[in-house]
mmCIF file of C-alpha atoms in Angstrom:
data_model
loop_
_atom_site.group_PDB
_atom_site.id
_atom_site.type_symbol
_atom_site.label_atom_id
_atom_site.label_comp_id
_atom_site.label_asym_id
_atom_site.label_seq_id
_atom_site.Cartn_x
_atom_site.Cartn_y
_atom_site.Cartn_z
ATOM 1 C CA MET A 1 169.772 177.282 221.233
ATOM 2 C CA ALA A 2 167.459 175.672 219.134
ATOM 3 C CA ALA A 3 165.195 176.413 222.064
ATOM 4 C CA ARG A 4 166.067 180.069 221.786
ATOM 5 C CA LEU A 5 165.710 180.189 218.080
ATOM 6 C CA LEU A 6 162.012 178.515 218.235
ATOM 7 C CA ARG A 7 161.038 181.306 220.688
ATOM 8 C CA PHE A 8 161.964 183.911 218.753
ATOM 9 C CA LEU A 9 160.910 182.352 215.631
ATOM 10 C CA ALA A 10 157.140 182.020 217.296
ATOM 11 C CA PRO A 11 155.814 185.256 215.857
ATOM 12 C CA ALA A 12 156.818 184.716 212.461
ATOM 13 C CA LEU A 13 155.580 181.010 212.906
ATOM 14 C CA ALA A 14 152.233 182.222 214.012
ATOM 15 C CA LEU A 15 152.198 184.911 210.948
ATOM 16 C CA ALA A 16 152.810 182.119 208.431
ATOM 17 C CA SER A 17 150.270 179.747 209.857
ATOM 18 C CA LEU A 18 147.775 182.681 209.506
ATOM 19 C CA ALA A 19 149.005 183.246 205.861
ATOM 20 C CA SER A 20 148.783 179.436 204.776
ATOM 21 C CA ALA A 21 144.751 179.959 203.851
ATOM 22 C CA ASP A 22 144.285 179.199 199.901
ATOM 23 C CA THR A 23 144.063 182.858 198.670
ATOM 24 C CA SER A 24 144.306 182.074 194.906
ATOM 25 C CA LYS A 25 140.512 181.902 195.009
ATOM 26 C CA SER A 26 138.039 185.016 195.069
ATOM 27 C CA GLN A 27 137.692 186.194 198.714
ATOM 28 C CA LEU A 28 134.751 188.468 198.017
ATOM 29 C CA PRO A 29 131.168 187.631 197.098
ATOM 30 C CA ASN A 30 130.734 187.027 193.306
ATOM 31 C CA ASN A 31 127.711 189.594 193.248
ATOM 32 C CA GLY A 32 129.435 192.611 192.082
ATOM 33 C CA PHE A 33 130.759 193.455 195.650
ATOM 34 C CA PRO A 34 131.715 196.592 196.139
ATOM 35 C CA ASN A 35 130.378 197.999 192.933
ATOM 36 C CA LEU A 36 126.861 196.891 192.800
ATOM 37 C CA GLU A 37 123.729 197.579 190.281
ATOM 38 C CA PRO A 38 120.673 198.707 192.424
ATOM 39 C CA SER A 39 119.064 195.169 191.711
ATOM 40 C CA GLN A 40 122.432 193.479 193.290
ATOM 41 C CA LEU A 41 122.046 195.828 196.557
ATOM 42 C CA LEU A 42 118.377 194.897 196.646
ATOM 43 C CA GLU A 43 119.395 191.391 196.807
ATOM 44 C CA ILE A 44 121.767 191.857 199.483
ATOM 45 C CA GLU A 45 119.267 193.765 201.597
ATOM 46 C CA ILE A 46 116.696 191.355 201.520
ATOM 47 C CA LYS A 47 119.442 188.646 202.714
ATOM 48 C CA ALA A 48 120.318 190.664 205.053
ATOM 49 C CA ASP A 49 116.955 191.269 206.517
ATOM 50 C CA GLY A 50 117.432 195.024 206.262
ATOM 51 C CA VAL A 51 118.415 198.226 204.273
ATOM 52 C CA LEU A 52 121.068 200.634 204.142
ATOM 53 C CA PRO A 53 120.343 203.712 206.461
ATOM 54 C CA THR A 54 118.027 206.075 204.454
ATOM 55 C CA SER A 55 118.719 209.078 206.694
ATOM 56 C CA PRO A 56 120.385 211.833 204.722
ATOM 57 C CA PRO A 57 124.131 212.438 205.762
ATOM 58 C CA PRO A 58 125.371 215.186 207.886
ATOM 59 C CA PRO A 59 126.226 218.593 205.791
ATOM 60 C CA ARG A 60 129.876 217.940 206.894
ATOM 61 C CA LEU A 61 132.111 215.586 208.761
ATOM 62 C CA SER A 62 135.755 216.473 209.785
ATOM 63 C CA ASN A 63 138.773 215.140 208.429
ATOM 64 C CA SER A 64 139.537 212.971 211.424
ATOM 65 C CA THR A 65 136.102 211.144 211.412
ATOM 66 C CA LEU A 66 136.634 210.736 207.515
ATOM 67 C CA GLN A 67 139.820 209.029 208.198
ATOM 68 C CA THR A 68 137.718 207.096 210.929
ATOM 69 C CA PHE A 69 135.273 206.013 208.323
ATOM 70 C CA GLN A 70 138.158 204.742 206.362
ATOM 71 C CA VAL A 71 139.240 202.374 208.822
ATOM 72 C CA ILE A 72 135.751 201.523 208.993
ATOM 73 C CA ALA A 73 135.409 200.524 205.530
ATOM 74 C CA ILE A 74 138.783 198.657 205.106
ATOM 75 C CA ASN A 75 137.610 196.750 208.464
ATOM 76 C CA GLU A 76 134.274 195.660 206.989
ATOM 77 C CA GLN A 77 135.741 194.619 203.640
ATOM 78 C CA TRP A 78 138.123 192.386 205.762
ATOM 79 C CA GLU A 79 134.968 191.134 207.570
ATOM 80 C CA VAL A 80 132.943 190.643 204.057
ATOM 81 C CA ALA A 81 136.004 188.638 202.905
ATOM 82 C CA PHE A 82 135.971 186.352 205.929
ATOM 83 C CA PHE A 83 132.563 185.507 206.066
ATOM 84 C CA ASN A 84 132.330 185.136 202.625
ATOM 85 C CA THR A 85 135.339 182.515 202.756
ATOM 86 C CA LEU A 86 133.696 180.807 206.165
ATOM 87 C CA LEU A 87 130.278 180.518 204.010
ATOM 88 C CA ASN A 88 131.897 178.957 201.216
ATOM 89 C CA ASN A 89 133.781 176.555 203.447
ATOM 90 C CA ILE A 90 130.436 175.491 204.978
ATOM 91 C CA LEU A 91 128.210 175.322 201.699
ATOM 92 C CA ASN A 92 131.046 173.118 200.084
ATOM 93 C CA ASN A 93 131.853 170.798 203.015
ATOM 94 C CA GLU A 94 135.378 171.489 203.168
ATOM 95 C CA PRO A 95 137.094 169.488 206.060
ATOM 96 C CA GLY A 96 136.312 170.917 209.586
ATOM 97 C CA TYR A 97 133.254 172.512 208.338
ATOM 98 C CA GLU A 98 131.237 169.637 207.389
ATOM 99 C CA SER A 99 128.423 168.438 209.648
ATOM 100 C CA TRP A 100 126.369 165.169 210.457
ATOM 101 C CA ASP A 101 123.211 167.231 211.414
ATOM 102 C CA ASP A 102 121.338 168.429 208.236
ATOM 103 C CA GLU A 103 119.361 170.641 210.048
ATOM 104 C CA ALA A 104 122.288 172.200 212.284
ATOM 105 C CA GLN A 105 124.271 172.383 208.589
ATOM 106 C CA LYS A 106 121.301 174.578 207.152
ATOM 107 C CA ALA A 107 120.912 176.750 210.246
ATOM 108 C CA ARG A 108 124.605 177.680 210.379
ATOM 109 C CA GLU A 109 124.545 178.481 206.596
ATOM 110 C CA LYS A 110 121.213 180.782 207.140
ATOM 111 C CA ILE A 111 123.201 182.419 210.132
ATOM 112 C CA VAL A 112 126.768 182.700 208.450
ATOM 113 C CA GLN A 113 124.933 184.120 205.185
ATOM 114 C CA VAL A 114 122.950 186.653 207.097
ATOM 115 C CA ILE A 115 125.926 188.088 208.930
ATOM 116 C CA LEU A 116 127.813 188.146 205.483
ATOM 117 C CA LYS A 117 125.383 190.350 203.865
ATOM 118 C CA GLN A 118 124.985 192.434 206.977
ATOM 119 C CA GLU A 119 128.560 192.824 206.825
ATOM 120 C CA GLU A 120 128.450 193.747 203.055
ATOM 121 C CA LEU A 121 125.939 196.596 204.151
ATOM 122 C CA HIS A 122 128.267 197.699 206.706
ATOM 123 C CA ALA A 123 131.020 198.160 204.061
ATOM 124 C CA LEU A 124 128.695 199.830 201.723
ATOM 125 C CA ASN A 125 127.493 202.376 204.169
ATOM 126 C CA ALA A 126 131.153 203.319 205.278
ATOM 127 C CA ARG A 127 132.062 203.692 201.449
ATOM 128 C CA GLY A 128 128.916 205.754 200.557
ATOM 129 C CA ILE A 129 129.975 208.350 203.432
ATOM 130 C CA LEU A 130 133.374 208.590 201.831
ATOM 131 C CA GLN A 131 131.823 208.926 198.431
ATOM 132 C CA ASN A 132 129.269 211.527 199.507
ATOM 133 C CA PHE A 133 132.266 213.738 201.138
ATOM 134 C CA LYS A 134 134.400 212.811 198.067
ATOM 135 C CA ALA A 135 136.961 211.371 200.307
ATOM 136 C CA PHE A 136 139.337 208.374 199.374
ATOM 137 C CA VAL A 137 137.532 205.097 199.559
ATOM 138 C CA PRO A 138 139.621 202.193 199.900
ATOM 139 C CA ASP A 139 138.834 199.025 198.015
ATOM 140 C CA PRO A 140 139.405 195.399 199.268
ATOM 141 C CA CYS A 141 142.671 193.972 199.490
ATOM 142 C CA ARG A 142 143.739 190.397 199.892
ATOM 143 C CA TYR A 143 143.429 189.008 203.184
ATOM 144 C CA ASN A 144 145.100 186.150 205.624
ATOM 145 C CA PHE A 145 142.675 183.841 207.286
ATOM 146 C CA PRO A 146 143.790 180.914 209.709
ATOM 147 C CA PRO A 147 143.171 177.581 208.771
ATOM 148 C CA GLY A 148 141.305 175.219 210.725
ATOM 149 C CA ASP A 149 137.623 174.109 211.374
ATOM 150 C CA ILE A 150 134.478 175.701 212.234
ATOM 151 C CA ARG A 151 134.977 176.051 215.624
ATOM 152 C CA SER A 152 138.453 178.006 215.229
ATOM 153 C CA ALA A 153 136.830 180.045 212.761
ATOM 154 C CA PHE A 154 134.181 181.014 215.295
ATOM 155 C CA LYS A 155 136.584 181.723 217.963
ATOM 156 C CA PHE A 156 138.873 183.897 215.564
ATOM 157 C CA ALA A 157 135.624 185.848 214.342
ATOM 158 C CA GLN A 158 134.796 186.533 218.282
ATOM 159 C CA THR A 159 138.019 187.769 218.712
ATOM 160 C CA PHE A 160 138.368 190.134 215.839
ATOM 161 C CA THR A 161 134.850 191.336 216.527
ATOM 162 C CA ALA A 162 135.549 192.170 220.322
ATOM 163 C CA LEU A 163 138.192 194.522 218.901
ATOM 164 C CA VAL A 164 135.831 195.804 216.447
ATOM 165 C CA VAL A 165 132.995 196.578 218.768
ATOM 166 C CA GLY A 166 135.674 198.645 220.944
ATOM 167 C CA ALA A 167 137.037 200.279 218.248
ATOM 168 C CA LEU A 168 133.696 201.333 217.252
ATOM 169 C CA GLY A 169 133.022 202.914 220.553
ATOM 170 C CA ASP A 170 136.285 204.948 220.165
ATOM 171 C CA ALA A 171 135.549 206.288 216.824
ATOM 172 C CA SER A 172 131.915 207.321 218.219
ATOM 173 C CA GLN A 173 133.857 209.477 221.151
ATOM 174 C CA GLY A 174 136.329 210.692 218.457
ATOM 175 C CA ALA A 175 133.483 211.853 216.203
ATOM 176 C CA ALA A 176 131.519 213.513 218.957
ATOM 177 C CA ALA A 177 134.838 215.118 220.172
ATOM 178 C CA ASN A 178 135.348 216.369 216.885
ATOM 179 C CA GLY A 179 131.772 217.849 216.619
ATOM 180 C CA ASP A 180 130.325 215.217 214.304
ATOM 181 C CA ILE A 181 127.389 214.872 216.626
ATOM 182 C CA GLN A 182 125.292 212.736 214.533
ATOM 183 C CA VAL A 183 127.704 210.138 213.833
ATOM 184 C CA PRO A 184 127.730 208.361 217.358
ATOM 185 C CA ARG A 185 123.980 207.197 216.834
ATOM 186 C CA ALA A 186 124.909 205.940 213.673
ATOM 187 C CA LEU A 187 127.582 203.968 214.838
ATOM 188 C CA SER A 188 125.645 202.593 218.001
ATOM 189 C CA SER A 189 123.870 200.742 215.538
ATOM 190 C CA VAL A 190 126.354 198.788 214.132
ATOM 191 C CA ILE A 191 127.851 198.095 217.530
ATOM 192 C CA GLY A 192 124.578 196.540 218.370
ATOM 193 C CA GLU A 193 124.646 194.445 215.296
ATOM 194 C CA GLU A 194 128.296 193.284 215.928
ATOM 195 C CA SER A 195 127.630 192.731 219.668
ATOM 196 C CA GLU A 196 124.671 190.365 218.602
ATOM 197 C CA GLN A 197 127.065 188.429 216.582
ATOM 198 C CA GLN A 198 129.322 188.077 219.520
ATOM 199 C CA GLY A 199 126.408 186.462 221.334
ATOM 200 C CA TYR A 200 126.001 183.771 218.656
ATOM 201 C CA TYR A 201 129.710 182.890 218.334
ATOM 202 C CA ARG A 202 129.884 182.626 222.068
ATOM 203 C CA THR A 203 126.604 180.173 222.414
ATOM 204 C CA VAL A 204 127.914 177.839 219.768
ATOM 205 C CA LEU A 205 131.306 177.766 221.362
ATOM 206 C CA GLY A 206 129.540 176.731 224.904
ATOM 207 C CA GLN A 207 130.235 180.286 226.336
ATOM 208 C CA VAL A 208 127.974 182.587 228.296
ATOM 209 C CA PRO A 209 126.531 184.572 225.537
ATOM 210 C CA THR A 210 126.991 187.921 226.994
ATOM 211 C CA GLU A 211 130.845 188.375 227.766
ATOM 212 C CA LYS A 212 130.991 191.113 230.561
ATOM 213 C CA PRO A 213 128.790 193.824 232.158
ATOM 214 C CA PHE A 214 130.791 196.305 230.208
ATOM 215 C CA VAL A 215 132.620 194.939 226.771
ATOM 216 C CA THR A 216 136.203 196.105 226.776
ATOM 217 C CA PHE A 217 136.844 199.445 225.508
ATOM 218 C CA GLY A 218 139.170 199.690 222.237
ATOM 219 C CA LEU A 219 141.326 201.732 219.965
ATOM 220 C CA GLY A 220 140.816 202.474 216.486
ATOM 221 C CA ILE A 221 144.475 202.844 216.049
ATOM 222 C CA TYR A 222 144.840 199.282 217.664
ATOM 223 C CA LEU A 223 142.176 197.594 214.925
ATOM 224 C CA PHE A 224 143.927 199.355 211.839
ATOM 225 C CA SER A 225 147.359 198.120 213.042
ATOM 226 C CA TRP A 226 146.564 194.551 213.373
ATOM 227 C CA LEU A 227 144.558 194.741 210.302
ATOM 228 C CA ASN A 228 147.654 195.766 208.467
ATOM 229 C CA ASN A 229 149.916 193.567 210.174
ATOM 230 C CA VAL A 230 148.191 190.488 210.606
ATOM 231 C CA ALA A 231 144.958 190.402 208.560
ATOM 232 C CA THR A 232 146.141 191.805 205.205
ATOM 233 C CA ILE A 233 148.613 190.105 202.797
ATOM 234 C CA PRO A 234 151.624 192.635 202.576
ATOM 235 C CA ASP A 235 151.328 194.996 199.171
ATOM 236 C CA SER A 236 147.670 193.374 198.130
ATOM 237 C CA CYS A 237 145.953 196.529 198.349
ATOM 238 C CA SER A 238 145.385 198.924 195.333
ATOM 239 C CA TYR A 239 146.433 201.888 197.392
ATOM 240 C CA ASP A 240 149.462 202.992 199.612
ATOM 241 C CA VAL A 241 148.270 202.187 203.388
ATOM 242 C CA TYR A 242 150.624 204.649 205.133
ATOM 243 C CA GLY A 243 149.332 207.318 202.658
ATOM 244 C CA LEU A 244 146.192 207.277 204.732
ATOM 245 C CA GLY A 245 148.073 209.005 207.125
ATOM 246 C CA ILE A 246 147.117 206.740 209.792
ATOM 247 C CA PRO A 247 149.654 205.363 212.006
ATOM 248 C CA ILE A 248 150.172 201.885 211.889
ATOM 249 C CA ILE A 249 151.920 200.536 215.374
ATOM 250 C CA PRO A 250 153.686 197.464 215.572
ATOM 251 C CA GLN A 251 152.404 193.855 216.384
ATOM 252 C CA LEU A 252 152.532 192.540 219.807
ATOM 253 C CA TYR A 253 152.364 188.870 220.289
ATOM 254 C CA ALA A 254 151.212 186.832 223.447
ATOM 255 C CA ASP A 255 153.026 183.976 223.518
ATOM 256 C CA GLY A 256 153.584 183.907 219.638
ATOM 257 C CA SER A 257 149.864 184.374 218.755
ATOM 258 C CA ALA A 258 148.668 187.400 217.136
ATOM 259 C CA THR A 259 145.111 186.182 216.731
ATOM 260 C CA GLY A 260 144.401 185.390 220.386
ATOM 261 C CA LEU A 261 145.805 183.606 223.222
ATOM 262 C CA ASP A 262 143.566 181.660 225.465
ATOM 263 C CA VAL A 263 144.434 181.133 229.152
ATOM 264 C CA GLU A 264 142.656 179.791 232.259
ATOM 265 C CA PRO A 265 140.854 182.054 234.628
ATOM 266 C CA LYS A 266 143.902 182.822 237.080
ATOM 267 C CA ASN A 267 146.718 184.908 237.702
ATOM 268 C CA GLN A 268 149.491 184.145 235.833
ATOM 269 C CA THR A 269 152.669 185.271 233.978
ATOM 270 C CA ILE A 270 152.370 185.683 229.843
ATOM 271 C CA LYS A 271 155.366 185.821 227.725
ATOM 272 C CA PHE A 272 155.231 188.598 224.818
ATOM 273 C CA SER A 273 157.420 189.632 222.112
ATOM 274 C CA ALA A 274 157.332 192.774 219.549
ATOM 275 C CA ASP A 275 159.603 193.835 216.635
ATOM 276 C CA LEU A 276 160.281 197.301 217.287
ATOM 277 C CA SER A 277 162.535 198.229 214.447
ATOM 278 C CA LYS A 278 159.376 200.507 213.195
ATOM 279 C CA ALA A 279 158.917 202.268 216.681
ATOM 280 C CA PRO A 280 161.037 204.942 216.707
ATOM 281 C CA ALA A 281 160.042 205.750 220.418
ATOM 282 C CA ALA A 282 161.566 202.736 221.411
ATOM 283 C CA LYS A 283 164.999 203.591 220.605
ATOM 284 C CA PRO A 284 166.029 204.690 223.776
ATOM 285 C CA TYR A 285 165.030 201.528 225.141
ATOM 286 C CA ILE A 286 166.701 198.997 222.951
ATOM 287 C CA GLY A 287 169.216 196.450 224.366
ATOM 288 C CA HIS A 288 168.542 197.712 227.787
ATOM 289 C CA GLY A 289 166.361 196.060 230.828
ATOM 290 C CA GLY A 290 163.008 197.344 230.245
ATOM 291 C CA THR A 291 162.898 199.875 232.767
ATOM 292 C CA GLY A 292 160.053 202.163 232.242
ATOM 293 C CA LEU A 293 158.072 199.877 229.993
ATOM 294 C CA TYR A 294 154.867 198.216 230.777
ATOM 295 C CA VAL A 295 152.093 195.800 229.462
ATOM 296 C CA THR A 296 148.873 197.690 229.609
ATOM 297 C CA TYR A 297 145.885 195.646 229.691
ATOM 298 C CA LEU A 298 142.455 197.021 228.468
ATOM 299 C CA ASN A 299 139.744 194.607 230.001
ATOM 300 C CA GLY A 300 136.275 196.036 230.638
ATOM 301 C CA ALA A 301 135.341 199.389 231.094
ATOM 302 C CA GLN A 302 138.187 199.891 233.782
ATOM 303 C CA LYS A 303 140.849 202.043 233.471
ATOM 304 C CA PRO A 304 143.451 200.451 231.875
ATOM 305 C CA VAL A 305 146.089 198.223 234.300
ATOM 306 C CA SER A 306 149.436 198.642 233.640
ATOM 307 C CA LEU A 307 152.257 196.344 235.107
ATOM 308 C CA PRO A 308 156.212 196.420 234.772
ATOM 309 C CA ILE A 309 157.504 193.986 231.976
ATOM 310 C CA VAL A 310 160.299 191.479 233.369
ATOM 311 C CA ASN A 311 162.845 188.893 232.113
ATOM 312 C CA VAL A 312 163.476 190.919 228.765
ATOM 313 C CA HIS A 313 165.714 189.647 226.164
ATOM 314 C CA TRP A 314 166.978 191.655 222.962
ATOM 315 C CA HIS A 315 167.725 190.309 219.692
ATOM 316 C CA GLY A 316 168.532 193.256 217.876
ATOM 317 C CA GLU A 317 165.533 195.136 218.083
ATOM 318 C CA GLU A 318 163.331 192.121 218.662
ATOM 319 C CA ILE A 319 161.853 192.246 222.295
ATOM 320 C CA VAL A 320 161.024 189.263 224.423
ATOM 321 C CA PHE A 321 159.735 189.558 227.892
ATOM 322 C CA GLU A 322 157.013 188.404 230.391
ATOM 323 C CA ALA A 323 154.458 190.572 232.304
ATOM 324 C CA PHE A 324 151.990 189.305 235.006
ATOM 325 C CA PHE A 325 148.282 188.782 234.262
ATOM 326 C CA PRO A 326 146.468 189.846 237.524
ATOM 327 C CA PHE A 327 143.084 187.842 236.314
ATOM 328 C CA GLU A 328 141.801 187.864 239.998
ATOM 329 C CA GLU A 329 142.037 191.106 241.430
ATOM 330 C CA TYR A 330 140.403 192.477 238.423
ATOM 331 C CA ILE A 331 138.176 189.662 237.249
ATOM 332 C CA MET A 332 139.467 189.611 233.713
ATOM 333 C CA PHE A 333 136.935 187.704 231.798
ATOM 334 C CA GLY A 334 136.460 188.254 228.283
ATOM 335 C CA HIS A 335 138.866 189.924 225.755
ATOM 336 C CA THR A 336 141.899 191.811 227.027
ATOM 337 C CA PHE A 337 143.583 193.857 224.676
ATOM 338 C CA ALA A 338 147.394 194.046 225.965
ATOM 339 C CA ALA A 339 150.007 196.773 224.488
ATOM 340 C CA LEU A 340 153.481 197.360 225.247
ATOM 341 C CA THR A 341 153.901 200.928 226.547
ATOM 342 C CA ILE A 342 155.910 203.593 227.863
ATOM 343 C CA GLY A 343 154.659 204.603 231.207
ATOM 344 C CA ASN A 344 151.559 203.223 233.439
ATOM 345 C CA ASP A 345 148.989 206.006 233.894
ATOM 346 C CA PHE A 346 146.279 206.295 230.944
ATOM 347 C CA ASN A 347 142.648 206.684 231.108
ATOM 348 C CA VAL A 348 140.964 205.399 227.647
ATOM 349 C CA LEU A 349 137.837 207.541 228.534
ATOM 350 C CA THR A 350 139.310 210.943 229.013
ATOM 351 C CA ASP A 351 142.842 210.827 227.245
ATOM 352 C CA ALA A 352 142.840 208.056 224.776
ATOM 353 C CA ASN A 353 145.679 209.637 222.657
ATOM 354 C CA LYS A 354 148.046 209.673 225.600
ATOM 355 C CA LEU A 355 147.801 205.852 225.500
ATOM 356 C CA ILE A 356 148.169 205.762 221.704
ATOM 357 C CA GLU A 357 151.215 208.112 221.729
ATOM 358 C CA ASN A 358 153.047 205.927 224.426
ATOM 359 C CA THR A 359 152.080 202.732 222.828
ATOM 360 C CA LEU A 360 155.317 200.768 221.204
ATOM 361 C CA ALA A 361 153.482 197.709 220.037
ATOM 362 C CA ALA A 362 149.423 196.346 219.882
ATOM 363 C CA PRO A 363 147.431 194.824 220.295
ATOM 364 C CA ALA A 364 147.794 191.389 221.704
ATOM 365 C CA PHE A 365 144.599 189.577 222.343
ATOM 366 C CA ILE A 366 144.270 187.421 225.556
ATOM 367 C CA ASN A 367 141.129 185.532 226.038
ATOM 368 C CA VAL A 368 139.474 184.126 229.161
ATOM 369 C CA TYR A 369 136.455 182.380 228.639
ATOM 370 C CA ASP A 370 133.184 181.742 231.010
ATOM 371 C CA PHE A 371 131.469 178.553 229.746
ATOM 372 C CA PHE A 372 128.295 177.111 230.807
#
């Protein structure tokens, strides 16, 4: 009984550890962000090694694309808070963030500061687009950061940045489909910067800096759901997150983790869990053996791989199950995003909505590293 209880408590314990970071301190820079005077903006741009885009905005944007920029603003503000907290930990030599090598420490401070300032500009750019079109601009919330040391912070940054890069690709395709053809070029600039960050984190962690020949497709809905389910302290936003009209999918956990499960580069079985009480489409499956349910893996630019779930156990509306992770057949290095889905035939390039509509819980992160 104790073992079974621990198994079902694992997701809650993982979330509790994420929330154990000190949230009593200010998480945002003390420069007035996000409401800045011109002199404060100039200081950010100088430290970011560049300025906000100066091209005029398009004459119109669809409502769907404006929702996309709301998600981008929410994410970028979370990133600002994360990197500001990380920089303060480094500057203050907090336990686990200190270094005996002064030159290495100064380099780390410089790099993280530049990343922080570039993220501030990303957030300000998204907010400016929303303000230009008189759309609702979400303000920063309070956030959960996992405790740990500098290496775990970089590993965490690597994982959520992979999700961001994939989601920005999804946003680009969605904007183009909506006729907002200027947006993909603008977002590709941000994708490039985020990918450069990834190369740095991977190098620091002893990994080959280029993750895959084609980085993993992502979905904006998965990013938005993860931000609300995991990264944001409940009820800490000044607005109703559900009022944005963007679905929030229940979180899927890989072996109890919502922030990244590191596995060996081999075929294996992985344990997953989710609370499906807020997934109406799950009701016909609750209490049954899992027939018709799959884990769908997104890895690289290949067609999603879906495998049936097995060893299903229900506790009310909470499900625990296993699924095979076919590393060898698909060479699944890098970051894999996993989802619990109804059905097994999806194509993100041609019909991402089909995958979204059939997702019961997501995303779980599975990481396979190639070390040098």
